[in-house]
XYZ file of N, CA and C in Angstrom:
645
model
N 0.856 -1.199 0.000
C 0.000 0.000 0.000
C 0.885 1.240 0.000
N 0.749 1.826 -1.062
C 1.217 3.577 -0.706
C 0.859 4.477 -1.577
N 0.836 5.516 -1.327
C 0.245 6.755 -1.711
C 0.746 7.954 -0.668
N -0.372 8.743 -0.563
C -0.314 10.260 1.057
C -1.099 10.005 1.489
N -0.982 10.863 2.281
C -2.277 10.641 3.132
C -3.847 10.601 2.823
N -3.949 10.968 1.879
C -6.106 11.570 1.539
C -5.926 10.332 0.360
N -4.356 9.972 -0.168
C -5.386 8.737 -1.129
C -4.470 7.763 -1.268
N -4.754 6.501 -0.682
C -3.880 5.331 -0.304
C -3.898 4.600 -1.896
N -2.779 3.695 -2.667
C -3.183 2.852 -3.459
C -2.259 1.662 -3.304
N -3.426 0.924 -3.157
C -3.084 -0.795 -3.390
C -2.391 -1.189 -4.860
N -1.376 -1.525 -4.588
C -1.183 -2.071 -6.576
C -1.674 -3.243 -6.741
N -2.108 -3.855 -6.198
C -2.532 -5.009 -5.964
C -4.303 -5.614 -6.037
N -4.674 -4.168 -6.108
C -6.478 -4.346 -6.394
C -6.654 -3.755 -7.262
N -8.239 -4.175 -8.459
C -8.261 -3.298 -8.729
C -8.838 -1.814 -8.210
N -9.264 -1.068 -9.516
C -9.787 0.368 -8.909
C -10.928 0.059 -9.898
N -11.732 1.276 -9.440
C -13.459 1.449 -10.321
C -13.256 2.259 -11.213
N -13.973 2.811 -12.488
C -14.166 3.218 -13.127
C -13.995 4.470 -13.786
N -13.089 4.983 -12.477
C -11.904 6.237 -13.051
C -11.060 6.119 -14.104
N -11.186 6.340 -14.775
C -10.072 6.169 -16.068
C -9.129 7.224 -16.168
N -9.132 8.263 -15.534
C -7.980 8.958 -15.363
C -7.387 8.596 -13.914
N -7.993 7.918 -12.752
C -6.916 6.952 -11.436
C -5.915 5.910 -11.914
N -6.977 5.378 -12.976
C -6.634 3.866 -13.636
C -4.940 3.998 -14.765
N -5.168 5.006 -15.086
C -3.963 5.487 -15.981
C -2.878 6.113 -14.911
N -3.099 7.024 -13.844
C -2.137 7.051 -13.119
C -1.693 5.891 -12.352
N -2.509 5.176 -11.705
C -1.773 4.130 -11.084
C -0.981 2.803 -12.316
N -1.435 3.367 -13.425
C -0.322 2.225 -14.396
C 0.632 3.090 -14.802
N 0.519 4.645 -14.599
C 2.179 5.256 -14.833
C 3.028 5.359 -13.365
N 2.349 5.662 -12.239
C 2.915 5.469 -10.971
C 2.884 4.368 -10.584
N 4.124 3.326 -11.581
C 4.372 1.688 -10.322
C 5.447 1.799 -9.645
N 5.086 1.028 -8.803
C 6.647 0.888 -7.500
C 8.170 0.424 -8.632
N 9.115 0.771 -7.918
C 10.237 0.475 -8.015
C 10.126 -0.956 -8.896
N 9.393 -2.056 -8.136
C 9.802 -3.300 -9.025
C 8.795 -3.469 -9.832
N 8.258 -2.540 -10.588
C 7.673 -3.048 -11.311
C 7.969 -3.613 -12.859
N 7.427 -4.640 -13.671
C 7.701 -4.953 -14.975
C 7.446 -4.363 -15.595
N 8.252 -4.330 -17.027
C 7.518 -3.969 -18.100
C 6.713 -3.892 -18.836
N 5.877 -3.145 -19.512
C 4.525 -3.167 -20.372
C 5.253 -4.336 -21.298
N 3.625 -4.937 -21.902
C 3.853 -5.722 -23.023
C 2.668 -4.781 -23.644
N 3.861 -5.152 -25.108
C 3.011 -4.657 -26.151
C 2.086 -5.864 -27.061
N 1.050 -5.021 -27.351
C 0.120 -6.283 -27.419
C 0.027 -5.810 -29.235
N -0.135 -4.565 -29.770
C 0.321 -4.610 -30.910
C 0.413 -2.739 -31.280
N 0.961 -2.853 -32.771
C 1.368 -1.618 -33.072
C -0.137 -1.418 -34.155
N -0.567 -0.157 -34.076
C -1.637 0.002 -35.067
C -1.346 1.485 -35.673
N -0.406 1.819 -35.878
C -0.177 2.999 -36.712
C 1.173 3.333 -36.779
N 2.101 3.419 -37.953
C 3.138 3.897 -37.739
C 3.782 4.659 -39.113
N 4.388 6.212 -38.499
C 4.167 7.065 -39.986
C 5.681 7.808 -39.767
N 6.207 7.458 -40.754
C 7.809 8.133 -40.593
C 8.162 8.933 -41.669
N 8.687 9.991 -41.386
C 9.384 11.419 -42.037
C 10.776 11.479 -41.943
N 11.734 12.373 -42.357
C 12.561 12.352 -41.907
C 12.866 12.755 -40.797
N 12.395 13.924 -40.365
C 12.179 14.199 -38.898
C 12.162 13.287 -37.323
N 11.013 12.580 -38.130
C 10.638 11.656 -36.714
C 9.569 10.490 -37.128
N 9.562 9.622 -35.985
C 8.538 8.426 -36.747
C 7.122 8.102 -35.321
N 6.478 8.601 -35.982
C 5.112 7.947 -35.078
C 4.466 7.105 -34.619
N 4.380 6.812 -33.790
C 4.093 5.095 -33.677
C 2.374 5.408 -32.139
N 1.365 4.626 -32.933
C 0.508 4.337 -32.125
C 0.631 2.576 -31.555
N 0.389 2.204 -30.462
C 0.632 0.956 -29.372
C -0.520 0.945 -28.792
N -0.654 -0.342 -28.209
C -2.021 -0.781 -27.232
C -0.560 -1.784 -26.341
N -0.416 -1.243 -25.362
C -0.114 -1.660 -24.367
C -0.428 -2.324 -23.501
N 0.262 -3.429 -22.447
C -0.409 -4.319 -21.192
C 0.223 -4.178 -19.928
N -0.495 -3.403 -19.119
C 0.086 -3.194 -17.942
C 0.307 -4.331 -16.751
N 1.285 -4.637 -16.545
C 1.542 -5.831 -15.289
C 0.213 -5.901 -14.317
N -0.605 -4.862 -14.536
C -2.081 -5.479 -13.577
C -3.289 -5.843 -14.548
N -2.790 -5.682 -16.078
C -3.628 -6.552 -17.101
C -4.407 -5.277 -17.529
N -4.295 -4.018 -17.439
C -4.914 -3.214 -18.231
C -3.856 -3.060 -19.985
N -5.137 -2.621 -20.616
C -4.874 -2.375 -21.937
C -4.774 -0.958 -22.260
N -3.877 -0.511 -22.514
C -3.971 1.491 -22.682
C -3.249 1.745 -24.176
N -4.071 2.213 -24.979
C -3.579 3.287 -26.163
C -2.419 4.208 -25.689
N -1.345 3.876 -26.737
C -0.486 4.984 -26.777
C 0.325 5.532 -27.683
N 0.368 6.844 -27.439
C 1.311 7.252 -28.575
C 2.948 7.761 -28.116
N 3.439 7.527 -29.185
C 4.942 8.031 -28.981
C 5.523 8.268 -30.688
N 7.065 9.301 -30.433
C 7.146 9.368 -31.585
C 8.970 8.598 -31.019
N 9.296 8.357 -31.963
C 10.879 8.367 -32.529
C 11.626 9.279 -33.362
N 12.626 9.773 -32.375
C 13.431 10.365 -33.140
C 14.878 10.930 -32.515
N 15.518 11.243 -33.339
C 17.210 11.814 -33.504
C 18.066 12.068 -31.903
N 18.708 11.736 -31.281
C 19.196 12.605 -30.264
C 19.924 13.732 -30.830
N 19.635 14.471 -29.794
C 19.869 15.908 -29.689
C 21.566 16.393 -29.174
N 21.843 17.612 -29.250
C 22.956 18.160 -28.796
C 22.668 19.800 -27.895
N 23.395 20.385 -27.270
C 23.168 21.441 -26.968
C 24.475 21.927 -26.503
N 24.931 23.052 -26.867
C 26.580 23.482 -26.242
C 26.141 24.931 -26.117
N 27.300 24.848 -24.990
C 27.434 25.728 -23.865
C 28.792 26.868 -24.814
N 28.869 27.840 -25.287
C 30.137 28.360 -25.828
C 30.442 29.518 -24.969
N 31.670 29.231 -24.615
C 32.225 29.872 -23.805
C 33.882 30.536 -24.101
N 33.883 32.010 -24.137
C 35.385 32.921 -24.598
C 35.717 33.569 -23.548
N 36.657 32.784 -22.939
C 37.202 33.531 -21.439
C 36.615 33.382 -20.556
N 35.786 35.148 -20.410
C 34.433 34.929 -19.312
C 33.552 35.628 -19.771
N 33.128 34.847 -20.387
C 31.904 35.451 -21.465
C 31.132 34.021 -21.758
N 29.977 33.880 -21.655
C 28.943 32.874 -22.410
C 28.351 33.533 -23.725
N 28.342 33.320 -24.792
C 28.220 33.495 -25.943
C 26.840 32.639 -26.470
N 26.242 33.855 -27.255
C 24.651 32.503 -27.772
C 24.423 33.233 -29.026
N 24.103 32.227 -29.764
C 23.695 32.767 -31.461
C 22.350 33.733 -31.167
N 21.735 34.176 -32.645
C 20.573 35.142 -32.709
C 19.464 34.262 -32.460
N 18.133 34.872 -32.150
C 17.551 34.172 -31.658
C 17.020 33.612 -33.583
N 16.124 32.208 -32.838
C 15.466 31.625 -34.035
C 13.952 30.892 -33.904
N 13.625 31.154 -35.138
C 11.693 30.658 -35.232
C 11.884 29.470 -34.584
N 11.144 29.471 -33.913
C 10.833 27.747 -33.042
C 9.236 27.541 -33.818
N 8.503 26.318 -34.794
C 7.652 25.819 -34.869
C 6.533 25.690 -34.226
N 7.313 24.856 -33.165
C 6.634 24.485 -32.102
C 5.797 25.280 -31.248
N 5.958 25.939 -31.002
C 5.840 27.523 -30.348
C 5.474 28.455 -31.079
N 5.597 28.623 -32.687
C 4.840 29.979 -33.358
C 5.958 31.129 -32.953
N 6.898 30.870 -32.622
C 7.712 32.539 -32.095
C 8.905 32.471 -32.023
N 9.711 33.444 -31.954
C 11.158 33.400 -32.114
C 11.843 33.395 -30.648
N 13.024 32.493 -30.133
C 13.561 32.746 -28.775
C 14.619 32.229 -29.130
N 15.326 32.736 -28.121
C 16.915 32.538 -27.524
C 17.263 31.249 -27.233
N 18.052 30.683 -27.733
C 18.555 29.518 -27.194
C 20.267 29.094 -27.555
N 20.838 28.132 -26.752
C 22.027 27.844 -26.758
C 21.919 27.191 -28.250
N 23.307 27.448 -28.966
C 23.471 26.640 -30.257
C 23.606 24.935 -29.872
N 22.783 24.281 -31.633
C 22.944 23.059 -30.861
C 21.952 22.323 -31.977
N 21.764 20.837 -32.152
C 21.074 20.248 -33.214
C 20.817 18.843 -32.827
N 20.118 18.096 -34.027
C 20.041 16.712 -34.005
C 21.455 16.239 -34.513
N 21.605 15.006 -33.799
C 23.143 13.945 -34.180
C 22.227 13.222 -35.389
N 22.786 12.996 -36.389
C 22.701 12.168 -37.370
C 23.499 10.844 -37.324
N 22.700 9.377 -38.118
C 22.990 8.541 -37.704
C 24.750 8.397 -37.735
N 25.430 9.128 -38.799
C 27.139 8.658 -38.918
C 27.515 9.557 -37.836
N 26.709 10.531 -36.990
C 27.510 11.375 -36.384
C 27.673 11.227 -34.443
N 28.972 10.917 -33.922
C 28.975 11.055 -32.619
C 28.616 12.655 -32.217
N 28.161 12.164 -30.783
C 27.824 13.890 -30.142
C 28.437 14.833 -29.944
N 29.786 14.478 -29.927
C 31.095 15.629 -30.559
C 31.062 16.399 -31.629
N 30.730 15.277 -32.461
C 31.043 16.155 -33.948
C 29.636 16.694 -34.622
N 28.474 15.610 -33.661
C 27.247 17.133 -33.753
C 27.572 18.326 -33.370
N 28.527 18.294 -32.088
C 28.489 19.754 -31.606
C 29.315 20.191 -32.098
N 30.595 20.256 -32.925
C 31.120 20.912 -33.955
C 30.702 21.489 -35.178
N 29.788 20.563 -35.376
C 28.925 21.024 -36.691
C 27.878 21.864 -36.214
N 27.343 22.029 -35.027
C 26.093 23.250 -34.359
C 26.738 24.500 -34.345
N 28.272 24.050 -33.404
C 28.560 25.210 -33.524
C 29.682 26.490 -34.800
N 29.452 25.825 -36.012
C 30.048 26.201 -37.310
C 28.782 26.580 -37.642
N 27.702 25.562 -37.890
C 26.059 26.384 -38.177
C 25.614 27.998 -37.698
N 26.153 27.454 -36.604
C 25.046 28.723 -35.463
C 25.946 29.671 -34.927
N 27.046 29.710 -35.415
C 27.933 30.789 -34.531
C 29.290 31.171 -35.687
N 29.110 30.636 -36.701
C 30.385 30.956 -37.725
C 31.492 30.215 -37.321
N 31.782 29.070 -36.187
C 33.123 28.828 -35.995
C 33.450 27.368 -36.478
N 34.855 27.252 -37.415
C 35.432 25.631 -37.177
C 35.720 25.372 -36.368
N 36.230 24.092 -36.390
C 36.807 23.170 -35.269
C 38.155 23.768 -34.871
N 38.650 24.696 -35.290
C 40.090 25.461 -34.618
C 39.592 26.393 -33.904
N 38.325 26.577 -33.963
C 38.563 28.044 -33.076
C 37.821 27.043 -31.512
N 37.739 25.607 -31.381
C 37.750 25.058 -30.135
C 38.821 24.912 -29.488
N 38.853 25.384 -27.940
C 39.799 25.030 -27.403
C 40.047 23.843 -26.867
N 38.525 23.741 -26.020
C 38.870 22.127 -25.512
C 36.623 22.047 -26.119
N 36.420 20.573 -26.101
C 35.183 20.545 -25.978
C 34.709 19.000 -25.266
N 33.782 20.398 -23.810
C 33.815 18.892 -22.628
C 32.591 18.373 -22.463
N 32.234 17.382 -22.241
C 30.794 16.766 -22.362
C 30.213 16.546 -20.989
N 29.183 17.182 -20.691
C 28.719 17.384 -19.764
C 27.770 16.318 -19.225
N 27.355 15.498 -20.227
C 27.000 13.949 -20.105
C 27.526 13.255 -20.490
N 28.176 11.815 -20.215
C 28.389 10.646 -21.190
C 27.382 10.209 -21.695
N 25.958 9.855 -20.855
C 25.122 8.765 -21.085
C 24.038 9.894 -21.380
N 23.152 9.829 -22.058
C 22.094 10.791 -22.964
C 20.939 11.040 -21.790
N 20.938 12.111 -21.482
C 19.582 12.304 -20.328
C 18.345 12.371 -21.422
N 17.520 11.609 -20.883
C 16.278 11.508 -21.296
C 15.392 13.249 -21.257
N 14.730 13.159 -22.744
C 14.023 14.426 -22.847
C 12.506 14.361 -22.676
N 11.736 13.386 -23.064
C 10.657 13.481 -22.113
C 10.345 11.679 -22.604
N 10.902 11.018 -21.193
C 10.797 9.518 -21.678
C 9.051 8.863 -21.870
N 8.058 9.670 -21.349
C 7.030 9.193 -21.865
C 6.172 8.676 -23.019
N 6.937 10.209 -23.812
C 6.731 10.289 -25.097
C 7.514 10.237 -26.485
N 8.845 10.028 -25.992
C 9.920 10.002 -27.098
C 11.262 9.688 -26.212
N 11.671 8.691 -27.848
C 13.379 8.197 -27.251
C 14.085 8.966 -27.269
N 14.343 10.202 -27.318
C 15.583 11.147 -27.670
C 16.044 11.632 -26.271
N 16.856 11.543 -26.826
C 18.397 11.828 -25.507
C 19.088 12.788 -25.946
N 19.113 14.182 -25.108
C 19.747 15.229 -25.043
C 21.394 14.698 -24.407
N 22.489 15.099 -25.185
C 23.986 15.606 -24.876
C 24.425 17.142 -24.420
N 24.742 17.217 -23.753
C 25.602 18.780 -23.454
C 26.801 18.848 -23.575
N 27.399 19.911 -24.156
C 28.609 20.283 -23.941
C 28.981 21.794 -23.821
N 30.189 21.606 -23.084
C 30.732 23.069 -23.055
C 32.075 23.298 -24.271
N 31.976 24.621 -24.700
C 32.917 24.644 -25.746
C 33.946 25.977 -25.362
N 35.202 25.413 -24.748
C 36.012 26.956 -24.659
C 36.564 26.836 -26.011
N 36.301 28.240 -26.320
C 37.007 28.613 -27.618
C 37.956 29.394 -27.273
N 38.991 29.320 -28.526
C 40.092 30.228 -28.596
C 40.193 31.744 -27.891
N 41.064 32.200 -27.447
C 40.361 33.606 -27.044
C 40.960 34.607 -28.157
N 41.889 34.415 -28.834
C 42.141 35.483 -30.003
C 41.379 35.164 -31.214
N 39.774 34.364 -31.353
C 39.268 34.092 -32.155
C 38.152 35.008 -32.385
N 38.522 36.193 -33.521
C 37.743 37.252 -33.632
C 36.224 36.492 -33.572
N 34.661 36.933 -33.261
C 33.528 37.000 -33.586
C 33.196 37.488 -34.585
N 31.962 36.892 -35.705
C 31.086 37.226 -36.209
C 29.625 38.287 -35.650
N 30.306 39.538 -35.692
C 28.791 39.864 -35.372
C 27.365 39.091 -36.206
N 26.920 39.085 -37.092
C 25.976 38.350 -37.398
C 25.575 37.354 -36.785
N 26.762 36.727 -36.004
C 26.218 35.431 -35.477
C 26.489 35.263 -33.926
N 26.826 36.290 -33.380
C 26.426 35.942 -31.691
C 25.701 37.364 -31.438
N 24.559 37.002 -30.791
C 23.334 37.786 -30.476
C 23.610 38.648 -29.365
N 23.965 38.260 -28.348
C 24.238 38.622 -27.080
C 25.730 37.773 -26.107
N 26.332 38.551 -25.050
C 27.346 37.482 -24.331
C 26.844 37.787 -22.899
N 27.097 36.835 -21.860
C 26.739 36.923 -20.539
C 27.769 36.639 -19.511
N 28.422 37.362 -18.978
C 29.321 37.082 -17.805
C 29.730 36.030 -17.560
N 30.534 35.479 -16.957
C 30.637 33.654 -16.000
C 30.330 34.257 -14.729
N 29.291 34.415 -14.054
C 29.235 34.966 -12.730
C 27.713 34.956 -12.488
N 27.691 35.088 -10.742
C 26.140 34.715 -10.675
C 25.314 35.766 -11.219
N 25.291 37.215 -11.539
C 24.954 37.896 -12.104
C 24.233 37.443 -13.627
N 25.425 37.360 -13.911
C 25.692 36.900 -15.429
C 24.477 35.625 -15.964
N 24.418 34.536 -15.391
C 24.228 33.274 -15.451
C 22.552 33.487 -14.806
N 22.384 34.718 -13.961
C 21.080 34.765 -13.246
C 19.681 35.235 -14.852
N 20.832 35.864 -14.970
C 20.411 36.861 -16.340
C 20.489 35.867 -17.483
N 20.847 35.310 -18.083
C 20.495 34.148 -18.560
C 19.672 33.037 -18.548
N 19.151 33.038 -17.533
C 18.363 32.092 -16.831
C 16.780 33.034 -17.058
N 17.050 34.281 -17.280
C 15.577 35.069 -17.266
C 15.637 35.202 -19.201
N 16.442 35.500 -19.718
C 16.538 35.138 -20.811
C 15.905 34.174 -21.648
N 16.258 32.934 -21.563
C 16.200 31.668 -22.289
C 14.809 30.871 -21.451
N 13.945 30.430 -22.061
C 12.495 29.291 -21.381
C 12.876 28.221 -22.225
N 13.941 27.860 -22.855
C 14.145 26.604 -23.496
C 14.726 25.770 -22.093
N 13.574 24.391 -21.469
C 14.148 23.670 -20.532
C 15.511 23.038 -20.598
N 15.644 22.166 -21.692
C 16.925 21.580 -22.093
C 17.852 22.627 -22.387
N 18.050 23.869 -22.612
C 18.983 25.037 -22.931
C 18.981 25.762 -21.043
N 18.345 25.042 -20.023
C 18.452 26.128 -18.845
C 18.916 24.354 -18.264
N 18.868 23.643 -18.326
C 19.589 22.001 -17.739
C 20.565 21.738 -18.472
N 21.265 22.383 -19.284
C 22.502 22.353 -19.759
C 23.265 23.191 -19.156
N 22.696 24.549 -18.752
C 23.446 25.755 -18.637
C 23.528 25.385 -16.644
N 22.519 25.085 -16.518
C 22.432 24.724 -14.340
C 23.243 23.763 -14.245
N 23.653 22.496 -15.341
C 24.585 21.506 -15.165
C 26.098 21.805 -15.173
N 25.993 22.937 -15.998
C 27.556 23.528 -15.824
C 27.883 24.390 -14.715
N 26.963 24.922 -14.357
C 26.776 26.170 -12.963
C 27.155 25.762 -11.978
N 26.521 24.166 -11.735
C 26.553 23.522 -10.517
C 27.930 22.966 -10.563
N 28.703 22.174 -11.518
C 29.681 21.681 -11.602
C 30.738 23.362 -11.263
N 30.445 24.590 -11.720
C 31.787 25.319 -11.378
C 31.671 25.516 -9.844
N 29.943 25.322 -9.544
C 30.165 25.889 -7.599
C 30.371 24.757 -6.740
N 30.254 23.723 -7.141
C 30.540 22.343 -6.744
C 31.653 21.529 -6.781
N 31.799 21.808 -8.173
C 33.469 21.252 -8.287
C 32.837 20.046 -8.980
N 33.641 19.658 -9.926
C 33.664 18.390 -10.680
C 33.155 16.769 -9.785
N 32.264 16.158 -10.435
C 31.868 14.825 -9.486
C 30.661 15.311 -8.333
N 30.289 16.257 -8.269
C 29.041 16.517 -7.731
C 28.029 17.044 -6.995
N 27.657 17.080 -8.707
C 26.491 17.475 -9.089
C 25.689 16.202 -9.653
């Protein structure tokens, strides 16, 4: 039995005729719980972008639930950094959203490409620079943090990129720069509503006030 206090749940009984209880208690299982079986696929539509897939699922207490998910690309996101300065391209149309915002440079990995050399290639896209004007480029994950595992496989990478410091800028292509300091980084943080562009940027924050190993 567990739950809080005002609403206890048994995993072990069923429930009545809530169908929105019935769906949380098959996304909230304990620690040991098994895996769904899939009982079959009934829709699946692929672009280059991404691939769609509708499922009828079986939950370890024998419910059947519709679902959707898509497939697609892991992601990259870098941190560029000249001295003490954070550096970010102009802002750009987001789709998704209907509107233009700020965000750290950064892209999908393609299948020949490791997450390095996505982020070499984001940041030649989005900021005018080759691979010489990196000084070092450090990866702020090994293992791909999940971007929203409910609904899609994609796994966000971070990295930080010190660049050269006698490596003139493109005005055209860096929008704004922000301090290395809590000032700096606070102001950035009011800046940017891209989640994965503010958990890239808090993962590096924490590692400079923390010190390497943990965060």
């Amino acid at each position: 039995m567990v739950g809080d206090a005002n609403h206890k749940v048994d995993w072990g009984q069923p429930v009545g005729n809530d169908l929105q209880f019935v769906l949380y208690r098959a996304l909230m299982q304990p620690p040991s719980a098994k895996n769904w079986q899939l009982r079959d696929r009934f829709l699946e539509v692929r672009s280059r972008w991404m691939t769609l897939i509708g499922e009828h699922l079986q939950t370890p207490q024998g419910q059947e639930l519709e679902y959707w998910r898509i497939e697609k690309a892991d992601s990259v996101l870098i941190l560029p950094i000249q001295t003490d300065r954070i550096l970010l391209p102009p802002p750009s149309y987001r789709p998704g959203v209907g509107q233009v915002t700020l965000d750290l440079p950064g892209g999908r990995i393609s299948e020949e490409q490791s997450p390095a050399k996505a982020a070499i290639a984001s940041l030649e896209r989005e900021l005018g620079l080759d691979a010489s004007a990196i000084a070092a480029l450090v990866p702020l994950n090994t293992e791909g943090w999940l971007v929203n595992s409910s609904f899609s496989n994609q796994k966000l990478y971070g990295f930080v990129a010190q660049l050269q410091a006698d490596i003139p800028l493109l005005p055209d292509f860096v929008a704004g720069t922000y301090a290395i300091s809590s000032d700096g980084v606070h102001q950035l943080l009011q800046d940017i509503t891209c989640l994965q562009c503010r958990a890239v940027l808090m993962e590096w924050w924490l590692k400079q006030v923390l010190g390497p190993g943990n965060t």
